[in-house]
PDB file of N, CA and C in Angstrom:
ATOM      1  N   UNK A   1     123.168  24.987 145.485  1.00  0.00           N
ATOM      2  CA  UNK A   1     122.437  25.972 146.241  1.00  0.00           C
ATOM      3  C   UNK A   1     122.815  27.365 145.734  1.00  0.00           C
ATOM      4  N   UNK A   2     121.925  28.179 145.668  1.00  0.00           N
ATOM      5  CA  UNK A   2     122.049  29.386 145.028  1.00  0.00           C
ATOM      6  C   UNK A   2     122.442  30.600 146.142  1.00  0.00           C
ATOM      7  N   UNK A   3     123.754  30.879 146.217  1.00  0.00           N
ATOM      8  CA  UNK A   3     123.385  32.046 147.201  1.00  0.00           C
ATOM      9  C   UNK A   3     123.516  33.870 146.594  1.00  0.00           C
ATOM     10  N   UNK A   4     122.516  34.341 147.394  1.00  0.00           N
ATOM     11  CA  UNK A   4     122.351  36.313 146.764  1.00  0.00           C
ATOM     12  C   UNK A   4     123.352  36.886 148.355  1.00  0.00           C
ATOM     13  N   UNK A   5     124.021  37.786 147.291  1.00  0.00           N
ATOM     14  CA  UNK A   5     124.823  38.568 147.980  1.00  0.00           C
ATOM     15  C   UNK A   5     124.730  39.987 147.499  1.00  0.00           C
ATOM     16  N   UNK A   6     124.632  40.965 148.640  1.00  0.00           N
ATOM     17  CA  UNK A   6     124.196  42.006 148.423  1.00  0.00           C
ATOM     18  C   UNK A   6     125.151  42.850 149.539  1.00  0.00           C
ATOM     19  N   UNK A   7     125.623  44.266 149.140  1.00  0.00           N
ATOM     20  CA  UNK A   7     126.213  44.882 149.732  1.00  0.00           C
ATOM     21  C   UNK A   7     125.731  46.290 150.465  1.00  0.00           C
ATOM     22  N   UNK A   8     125.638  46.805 151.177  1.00  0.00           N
ATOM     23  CA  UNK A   8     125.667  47.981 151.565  1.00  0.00           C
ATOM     24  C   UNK A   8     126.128  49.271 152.248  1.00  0.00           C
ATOM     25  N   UNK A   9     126.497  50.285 151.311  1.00  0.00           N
ATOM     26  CA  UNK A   9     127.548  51.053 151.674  1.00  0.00           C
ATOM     27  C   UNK A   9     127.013  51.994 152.778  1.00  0.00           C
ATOM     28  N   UNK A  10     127.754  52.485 153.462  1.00  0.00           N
ATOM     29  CA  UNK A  10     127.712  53.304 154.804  1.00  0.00           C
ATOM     30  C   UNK A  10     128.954  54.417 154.442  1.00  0.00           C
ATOM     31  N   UNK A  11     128.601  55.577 155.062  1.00  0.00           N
ATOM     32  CA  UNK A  11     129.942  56.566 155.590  1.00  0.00           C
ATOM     33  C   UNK A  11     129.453  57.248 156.893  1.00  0.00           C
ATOM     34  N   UNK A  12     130.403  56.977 157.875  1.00  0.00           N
ATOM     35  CA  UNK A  12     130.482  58.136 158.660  1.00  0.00           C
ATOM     36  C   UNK A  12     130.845  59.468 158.857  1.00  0.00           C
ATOM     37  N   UNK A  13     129.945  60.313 159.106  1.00  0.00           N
ATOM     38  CA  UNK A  13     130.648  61.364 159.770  1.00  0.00           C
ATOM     39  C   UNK A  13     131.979  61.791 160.184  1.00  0.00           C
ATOM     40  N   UNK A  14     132.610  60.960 161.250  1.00  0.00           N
ATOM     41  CA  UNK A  14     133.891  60.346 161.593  1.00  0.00           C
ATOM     42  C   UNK A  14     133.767  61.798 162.820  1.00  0.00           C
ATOM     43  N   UNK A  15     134.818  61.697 163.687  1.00  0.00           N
ATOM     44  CA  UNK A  15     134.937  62.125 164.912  1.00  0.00           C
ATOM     45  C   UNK A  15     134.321  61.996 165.977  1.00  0.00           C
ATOM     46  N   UNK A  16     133.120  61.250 165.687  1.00  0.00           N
ATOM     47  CA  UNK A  16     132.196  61.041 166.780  1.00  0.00           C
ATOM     48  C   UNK A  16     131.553  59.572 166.529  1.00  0.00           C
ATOM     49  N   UNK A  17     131.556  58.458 167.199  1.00  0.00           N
ATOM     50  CA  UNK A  17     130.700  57.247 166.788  1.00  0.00           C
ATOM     51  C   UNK A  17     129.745  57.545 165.663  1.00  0.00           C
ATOM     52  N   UNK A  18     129.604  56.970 165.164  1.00  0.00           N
ATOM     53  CA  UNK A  18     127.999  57.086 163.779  1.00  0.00           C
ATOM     54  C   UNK A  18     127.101  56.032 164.071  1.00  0.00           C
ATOM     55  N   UNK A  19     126.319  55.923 164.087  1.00  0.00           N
ATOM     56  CA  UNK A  19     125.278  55.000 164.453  1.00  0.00           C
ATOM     57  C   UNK A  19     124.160  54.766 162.859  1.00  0.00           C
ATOM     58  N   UNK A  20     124.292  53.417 162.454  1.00  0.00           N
ATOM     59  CA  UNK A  20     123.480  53.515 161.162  1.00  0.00           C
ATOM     60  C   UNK A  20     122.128  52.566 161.222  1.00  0.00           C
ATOM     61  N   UNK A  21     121.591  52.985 161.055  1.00  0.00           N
ATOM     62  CA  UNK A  21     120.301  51.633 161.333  1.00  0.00           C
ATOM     63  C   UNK A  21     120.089  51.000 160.187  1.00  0.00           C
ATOM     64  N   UNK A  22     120.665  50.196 159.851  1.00  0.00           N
ATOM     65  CA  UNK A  22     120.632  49.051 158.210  1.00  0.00           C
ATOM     66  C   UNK A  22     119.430  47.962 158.119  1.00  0.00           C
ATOM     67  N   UNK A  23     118.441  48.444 159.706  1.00  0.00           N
ATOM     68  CA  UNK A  23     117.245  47.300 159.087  1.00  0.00           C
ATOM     69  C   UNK A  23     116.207  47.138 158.168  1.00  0.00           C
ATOM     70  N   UNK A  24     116.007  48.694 157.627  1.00  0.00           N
ATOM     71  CA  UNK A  24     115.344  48.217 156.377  1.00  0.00           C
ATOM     72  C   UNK A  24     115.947  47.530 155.282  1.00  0.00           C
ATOM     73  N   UNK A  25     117.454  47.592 155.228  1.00  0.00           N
ATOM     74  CA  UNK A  25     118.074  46.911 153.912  1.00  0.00           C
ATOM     75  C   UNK A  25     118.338  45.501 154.289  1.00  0.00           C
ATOM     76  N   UNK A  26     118.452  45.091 155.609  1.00  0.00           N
ATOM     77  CA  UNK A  26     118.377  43.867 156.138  1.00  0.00           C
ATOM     78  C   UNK A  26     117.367  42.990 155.948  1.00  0.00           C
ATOM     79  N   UNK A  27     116.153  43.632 155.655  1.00  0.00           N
ATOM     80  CA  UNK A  27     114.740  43.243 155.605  1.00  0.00           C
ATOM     81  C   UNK A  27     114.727  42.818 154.611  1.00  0.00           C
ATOM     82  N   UNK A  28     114.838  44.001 153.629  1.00  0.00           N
ATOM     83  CA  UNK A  28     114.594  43.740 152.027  1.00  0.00           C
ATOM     84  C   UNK A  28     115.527  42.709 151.680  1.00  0.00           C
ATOM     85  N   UNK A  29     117.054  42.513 152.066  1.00  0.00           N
ATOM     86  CA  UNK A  29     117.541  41.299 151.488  1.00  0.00           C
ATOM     87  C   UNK A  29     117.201  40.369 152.344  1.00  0.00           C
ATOM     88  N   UNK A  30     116.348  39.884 153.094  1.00  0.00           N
ATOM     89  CA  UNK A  30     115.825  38.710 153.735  1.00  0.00           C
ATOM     90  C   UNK A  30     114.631  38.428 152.818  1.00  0.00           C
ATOM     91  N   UNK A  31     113.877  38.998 152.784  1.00  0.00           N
ATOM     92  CA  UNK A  31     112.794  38.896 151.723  1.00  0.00           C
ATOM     93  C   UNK A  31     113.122  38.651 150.250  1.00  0.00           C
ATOM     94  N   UNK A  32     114.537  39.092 149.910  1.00  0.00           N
ATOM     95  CA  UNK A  32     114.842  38.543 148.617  1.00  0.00           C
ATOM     96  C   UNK A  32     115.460  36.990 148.539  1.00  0.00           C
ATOM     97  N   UNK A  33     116.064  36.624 150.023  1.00  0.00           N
ATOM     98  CA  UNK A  33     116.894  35.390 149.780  1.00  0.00           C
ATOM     99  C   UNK A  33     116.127  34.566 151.221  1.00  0.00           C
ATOM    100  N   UNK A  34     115.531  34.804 151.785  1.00  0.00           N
ATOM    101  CA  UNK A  34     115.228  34.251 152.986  1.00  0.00           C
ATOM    102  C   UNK A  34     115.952  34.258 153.890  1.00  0.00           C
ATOM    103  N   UNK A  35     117.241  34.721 154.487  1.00  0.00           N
ATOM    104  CA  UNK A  35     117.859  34.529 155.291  1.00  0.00           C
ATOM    105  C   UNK A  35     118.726  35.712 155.092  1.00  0.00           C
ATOM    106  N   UNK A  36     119.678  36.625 156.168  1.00  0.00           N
ATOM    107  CA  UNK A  36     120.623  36.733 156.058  1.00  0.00           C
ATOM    108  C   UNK A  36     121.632  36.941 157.038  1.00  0.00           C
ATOM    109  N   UNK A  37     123.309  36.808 156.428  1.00  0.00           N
ATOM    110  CA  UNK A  37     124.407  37.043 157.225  1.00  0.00           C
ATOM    111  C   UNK A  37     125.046  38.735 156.975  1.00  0.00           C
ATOM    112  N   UNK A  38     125.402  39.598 157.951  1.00  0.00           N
ATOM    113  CA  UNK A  38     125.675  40.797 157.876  1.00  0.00           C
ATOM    114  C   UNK A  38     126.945  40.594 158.620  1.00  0.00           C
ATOM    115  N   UNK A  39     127.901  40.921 157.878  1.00  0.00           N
ATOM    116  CA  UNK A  39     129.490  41.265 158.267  1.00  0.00           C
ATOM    117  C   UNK A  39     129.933  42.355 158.402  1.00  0.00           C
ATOM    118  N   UNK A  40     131.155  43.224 158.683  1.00  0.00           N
ATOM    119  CA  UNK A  40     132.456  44.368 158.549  1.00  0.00           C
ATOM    120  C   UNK A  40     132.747  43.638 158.248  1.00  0.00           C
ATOM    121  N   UNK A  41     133.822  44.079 157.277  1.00  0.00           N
ATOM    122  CA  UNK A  41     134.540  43.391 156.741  1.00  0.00           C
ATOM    123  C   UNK A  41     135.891  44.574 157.428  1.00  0.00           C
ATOM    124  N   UNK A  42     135.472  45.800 158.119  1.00  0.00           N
ATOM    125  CA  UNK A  42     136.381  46.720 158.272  1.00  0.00           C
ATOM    126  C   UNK A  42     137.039  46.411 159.997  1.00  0.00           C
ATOM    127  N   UNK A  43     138.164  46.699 160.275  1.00  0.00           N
ATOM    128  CA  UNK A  43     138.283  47.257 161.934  1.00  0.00           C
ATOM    129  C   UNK A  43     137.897  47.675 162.696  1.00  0.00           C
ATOM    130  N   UNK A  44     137.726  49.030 162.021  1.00  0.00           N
ATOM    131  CA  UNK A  44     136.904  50.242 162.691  1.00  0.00           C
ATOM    132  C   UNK A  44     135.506  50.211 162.794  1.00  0.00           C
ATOM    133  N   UNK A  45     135.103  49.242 162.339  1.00  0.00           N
ATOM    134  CA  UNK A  45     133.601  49.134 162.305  1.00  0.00           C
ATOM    135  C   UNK A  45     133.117  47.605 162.906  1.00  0.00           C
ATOM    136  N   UNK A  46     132.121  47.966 163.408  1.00  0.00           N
ATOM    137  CA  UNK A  46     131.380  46.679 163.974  1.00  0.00           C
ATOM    138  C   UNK A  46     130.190  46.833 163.639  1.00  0.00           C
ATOM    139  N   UNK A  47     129.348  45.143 163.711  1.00  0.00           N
ATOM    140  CA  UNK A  47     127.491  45.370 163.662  1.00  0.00           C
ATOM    141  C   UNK A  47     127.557  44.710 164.876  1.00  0.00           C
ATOM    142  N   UNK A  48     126.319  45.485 165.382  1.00  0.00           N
ATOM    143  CA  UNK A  48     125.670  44.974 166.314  1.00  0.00           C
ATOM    144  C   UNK A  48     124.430  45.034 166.441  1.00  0.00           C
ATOM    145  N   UNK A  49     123.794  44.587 167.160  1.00  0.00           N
ATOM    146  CA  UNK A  49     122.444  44.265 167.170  1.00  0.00           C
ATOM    147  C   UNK A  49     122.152  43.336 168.685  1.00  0.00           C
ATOM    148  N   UNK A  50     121.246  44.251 168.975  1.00  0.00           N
ATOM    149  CA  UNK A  50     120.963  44.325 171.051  1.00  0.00           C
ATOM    150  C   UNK A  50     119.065  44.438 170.824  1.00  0.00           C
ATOM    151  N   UNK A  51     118.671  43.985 171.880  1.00  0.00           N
ATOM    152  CA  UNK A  51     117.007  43.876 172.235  1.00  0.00           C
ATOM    153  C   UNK A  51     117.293  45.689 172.422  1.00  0.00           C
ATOM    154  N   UNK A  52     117.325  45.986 172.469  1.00  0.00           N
ATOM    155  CA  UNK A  52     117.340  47.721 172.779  1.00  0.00           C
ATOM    156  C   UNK A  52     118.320  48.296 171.817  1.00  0.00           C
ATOM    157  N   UNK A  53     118.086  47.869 170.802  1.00  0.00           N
ATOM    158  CA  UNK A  53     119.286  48.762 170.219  1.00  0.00           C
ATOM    159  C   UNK A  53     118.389  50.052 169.446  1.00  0.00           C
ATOM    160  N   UNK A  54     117.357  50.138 169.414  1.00  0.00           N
ATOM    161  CA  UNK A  54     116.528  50.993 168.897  1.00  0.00           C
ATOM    162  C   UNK A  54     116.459  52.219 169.986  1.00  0.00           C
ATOM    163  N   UNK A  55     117.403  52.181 170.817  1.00  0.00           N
ATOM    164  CA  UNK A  55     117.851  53.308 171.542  1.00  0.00           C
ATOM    165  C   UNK A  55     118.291  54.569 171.249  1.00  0.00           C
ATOM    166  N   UNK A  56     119.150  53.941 169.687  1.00  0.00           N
ATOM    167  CA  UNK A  56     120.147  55.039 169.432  1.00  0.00           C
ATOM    168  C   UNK A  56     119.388  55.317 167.922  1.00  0.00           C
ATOM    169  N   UNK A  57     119.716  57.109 167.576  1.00  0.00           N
ATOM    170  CA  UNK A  57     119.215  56.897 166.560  1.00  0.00           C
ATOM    171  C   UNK A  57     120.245  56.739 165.489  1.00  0.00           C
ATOM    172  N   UNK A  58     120.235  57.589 164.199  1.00  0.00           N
ATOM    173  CA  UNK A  58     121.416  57.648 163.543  1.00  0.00           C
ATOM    174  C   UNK A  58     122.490  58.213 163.814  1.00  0.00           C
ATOM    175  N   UNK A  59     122.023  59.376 164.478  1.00  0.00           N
ATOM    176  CA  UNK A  59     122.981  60.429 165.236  1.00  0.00           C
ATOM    177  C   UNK A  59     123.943  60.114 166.368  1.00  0.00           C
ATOM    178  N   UNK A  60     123.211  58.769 167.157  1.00  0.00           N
ATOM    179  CA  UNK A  60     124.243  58.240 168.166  1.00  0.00           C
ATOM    180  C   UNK A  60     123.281  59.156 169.581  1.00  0.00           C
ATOM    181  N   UNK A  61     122.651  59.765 169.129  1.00  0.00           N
ATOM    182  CA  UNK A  61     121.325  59.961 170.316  1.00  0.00           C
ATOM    183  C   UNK A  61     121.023  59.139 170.610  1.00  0.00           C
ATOM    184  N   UNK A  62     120.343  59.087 171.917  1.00  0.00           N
ATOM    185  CA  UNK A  62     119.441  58.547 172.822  1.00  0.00           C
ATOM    186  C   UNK A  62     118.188  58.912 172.776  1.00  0.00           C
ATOM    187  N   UNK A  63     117.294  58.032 172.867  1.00  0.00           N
ATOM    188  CA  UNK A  63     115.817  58.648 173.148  1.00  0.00           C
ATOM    189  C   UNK A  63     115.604  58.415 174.714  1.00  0.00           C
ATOM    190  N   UNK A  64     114.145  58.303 175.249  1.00  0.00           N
ATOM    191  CA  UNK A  64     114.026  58.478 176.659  1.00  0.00           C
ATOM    192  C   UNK A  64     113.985  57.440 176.750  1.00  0.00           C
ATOM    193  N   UNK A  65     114.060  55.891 176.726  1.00  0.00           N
ATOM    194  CA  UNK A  65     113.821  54.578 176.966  1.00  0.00           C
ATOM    195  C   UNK A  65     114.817  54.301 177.407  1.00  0.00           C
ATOM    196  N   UNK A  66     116.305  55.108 177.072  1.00  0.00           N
ATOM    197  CA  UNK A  66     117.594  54.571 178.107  1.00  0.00           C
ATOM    198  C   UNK A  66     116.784  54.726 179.735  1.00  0.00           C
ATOM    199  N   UNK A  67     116.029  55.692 179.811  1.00  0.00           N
ATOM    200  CA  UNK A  67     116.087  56.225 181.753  1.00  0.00           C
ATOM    201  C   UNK A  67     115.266  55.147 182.155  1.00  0.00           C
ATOM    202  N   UNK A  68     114.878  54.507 181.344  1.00  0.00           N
ATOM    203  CA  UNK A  68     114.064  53.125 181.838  1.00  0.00           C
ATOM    204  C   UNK A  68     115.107  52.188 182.530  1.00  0.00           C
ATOM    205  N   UNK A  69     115.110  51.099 183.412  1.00  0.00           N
ATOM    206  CA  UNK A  69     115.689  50.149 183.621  1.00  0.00           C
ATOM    207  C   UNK A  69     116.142  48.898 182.668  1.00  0.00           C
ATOM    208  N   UNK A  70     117.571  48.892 183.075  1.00  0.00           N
ATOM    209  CA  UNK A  70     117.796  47.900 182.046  1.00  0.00           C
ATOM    210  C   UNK A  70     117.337  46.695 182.023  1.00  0.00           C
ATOM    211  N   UNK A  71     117.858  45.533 181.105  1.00  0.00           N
ATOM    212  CA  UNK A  71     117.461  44.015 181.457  1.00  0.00           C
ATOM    213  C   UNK A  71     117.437  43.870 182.675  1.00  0.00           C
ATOM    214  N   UNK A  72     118.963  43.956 183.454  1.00  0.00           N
ATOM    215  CA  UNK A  72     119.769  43.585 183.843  1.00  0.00           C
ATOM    216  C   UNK A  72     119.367  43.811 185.395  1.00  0.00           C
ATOM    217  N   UNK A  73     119.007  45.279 185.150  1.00  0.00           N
ATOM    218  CA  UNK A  73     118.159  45.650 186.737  1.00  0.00           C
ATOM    219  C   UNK A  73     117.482  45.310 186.486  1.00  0.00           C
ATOM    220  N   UNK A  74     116.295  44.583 185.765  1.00  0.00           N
ATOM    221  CA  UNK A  74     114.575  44.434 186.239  1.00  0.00           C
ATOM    222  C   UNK A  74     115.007  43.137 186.615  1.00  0.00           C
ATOM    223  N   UNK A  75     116.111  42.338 186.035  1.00  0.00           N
ATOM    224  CA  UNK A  75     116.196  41.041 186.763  1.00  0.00           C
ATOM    225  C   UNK A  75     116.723  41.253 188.186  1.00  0.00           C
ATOM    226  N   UNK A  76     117.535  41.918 188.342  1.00  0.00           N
ATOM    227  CA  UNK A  76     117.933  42.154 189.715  1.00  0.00           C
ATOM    228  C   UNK A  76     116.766  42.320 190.449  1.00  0.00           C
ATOM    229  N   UNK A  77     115.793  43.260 190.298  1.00  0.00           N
ATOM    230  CA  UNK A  77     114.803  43.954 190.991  1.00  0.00           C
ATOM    231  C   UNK A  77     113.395  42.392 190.991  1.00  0.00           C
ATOM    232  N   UNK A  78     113.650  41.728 190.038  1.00  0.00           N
ATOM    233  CA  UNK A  78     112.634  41.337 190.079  1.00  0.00           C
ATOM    234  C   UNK A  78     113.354  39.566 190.859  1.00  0.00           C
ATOM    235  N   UNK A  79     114.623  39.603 190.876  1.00  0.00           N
ATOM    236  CA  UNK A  79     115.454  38.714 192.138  1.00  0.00           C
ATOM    237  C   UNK A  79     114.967  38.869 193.692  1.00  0.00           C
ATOM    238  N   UNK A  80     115.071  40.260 193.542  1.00  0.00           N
ATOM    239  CA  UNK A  80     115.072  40.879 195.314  1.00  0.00           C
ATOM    240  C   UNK A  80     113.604  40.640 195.682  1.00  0.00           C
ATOM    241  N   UNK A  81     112.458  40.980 194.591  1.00  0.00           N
ATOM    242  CA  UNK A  81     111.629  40.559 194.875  1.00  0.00           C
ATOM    243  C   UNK A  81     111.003  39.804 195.261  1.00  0.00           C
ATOM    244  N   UNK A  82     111.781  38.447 194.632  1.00  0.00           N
ATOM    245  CA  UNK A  82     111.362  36.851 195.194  1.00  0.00           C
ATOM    246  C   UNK A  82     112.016  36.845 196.424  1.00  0.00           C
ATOM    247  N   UNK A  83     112.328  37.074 196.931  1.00  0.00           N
ATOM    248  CA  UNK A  83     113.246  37.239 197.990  1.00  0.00           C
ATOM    249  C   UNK A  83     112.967  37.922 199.227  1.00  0.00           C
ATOM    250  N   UNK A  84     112.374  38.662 198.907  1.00  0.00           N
ATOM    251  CA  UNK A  84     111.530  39.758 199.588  1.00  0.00           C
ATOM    252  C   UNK A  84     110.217  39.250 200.268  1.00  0.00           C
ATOM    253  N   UNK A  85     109.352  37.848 198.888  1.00  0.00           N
ATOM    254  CA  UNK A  85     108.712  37.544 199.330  1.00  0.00           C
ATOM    255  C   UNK A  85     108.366  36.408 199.970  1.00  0.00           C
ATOM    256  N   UNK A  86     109.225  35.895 199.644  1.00  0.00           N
ATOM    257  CA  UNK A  86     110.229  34.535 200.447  1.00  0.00           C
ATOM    258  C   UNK A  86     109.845  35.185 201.782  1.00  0.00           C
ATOM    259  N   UNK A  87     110.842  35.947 202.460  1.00  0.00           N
ATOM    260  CA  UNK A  87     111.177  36.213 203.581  1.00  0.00           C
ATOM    261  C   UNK A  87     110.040  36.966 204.031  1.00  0.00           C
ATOM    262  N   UNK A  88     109.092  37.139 203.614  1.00  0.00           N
ATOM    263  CA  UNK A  88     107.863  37.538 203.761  1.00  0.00           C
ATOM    264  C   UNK A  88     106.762  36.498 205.029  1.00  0.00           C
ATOM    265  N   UNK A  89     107.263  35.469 204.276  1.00  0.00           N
ATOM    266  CA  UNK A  89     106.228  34.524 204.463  1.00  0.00           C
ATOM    267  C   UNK A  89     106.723  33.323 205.394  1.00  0.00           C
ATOM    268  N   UNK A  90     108.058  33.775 205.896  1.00  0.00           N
ATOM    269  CA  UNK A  90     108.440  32.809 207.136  1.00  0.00           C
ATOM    270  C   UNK A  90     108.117  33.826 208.758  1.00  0.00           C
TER     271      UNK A  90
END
């Protein structure tokens, strides 16, 4: 089995979180190998990757979609609701 390995360098700023968005290079090496795995190999650094992570930009800004509700509350909200209508209907 043939595997492509491809690297990509980053620097931060440093003193303040850095936020890097690596999905176009993620893309392009998926399209070159069909698949891929993205590591740190560092401490200080982590990947992550969240249904909302398009929150932040490079800068470690926010856009306005944080003031939206999270997952987490619409499930809550949308809990109370059944619940709400439960008790509705006795």
């Amino acid at each position: 089995m043939a595997v492509y390995k491809e690297t990509i360098l980053l620097k931060s700023h440093g003193k303040t979180p850095t936020y890097v968005n690596i999905t176009p290079q993620v893309r392009e090496a998926i399209e070159k190998s069909g698949i891929c795995t993205v590591i740190s190999p560092h401490t200080t650094c982590s990947v992550f990757f969240e249904e909302f992570v398009h929150d932040y930009n490079e800068a470690g800004a926010t856009s306005g979609i944080l003031n939206a509700p999270s997952p987490a509350q619409r499930v809550q909200e949308m809990a109370e609701a059944i619940v709400k209508a439960k008790n509705e209907k006795l």
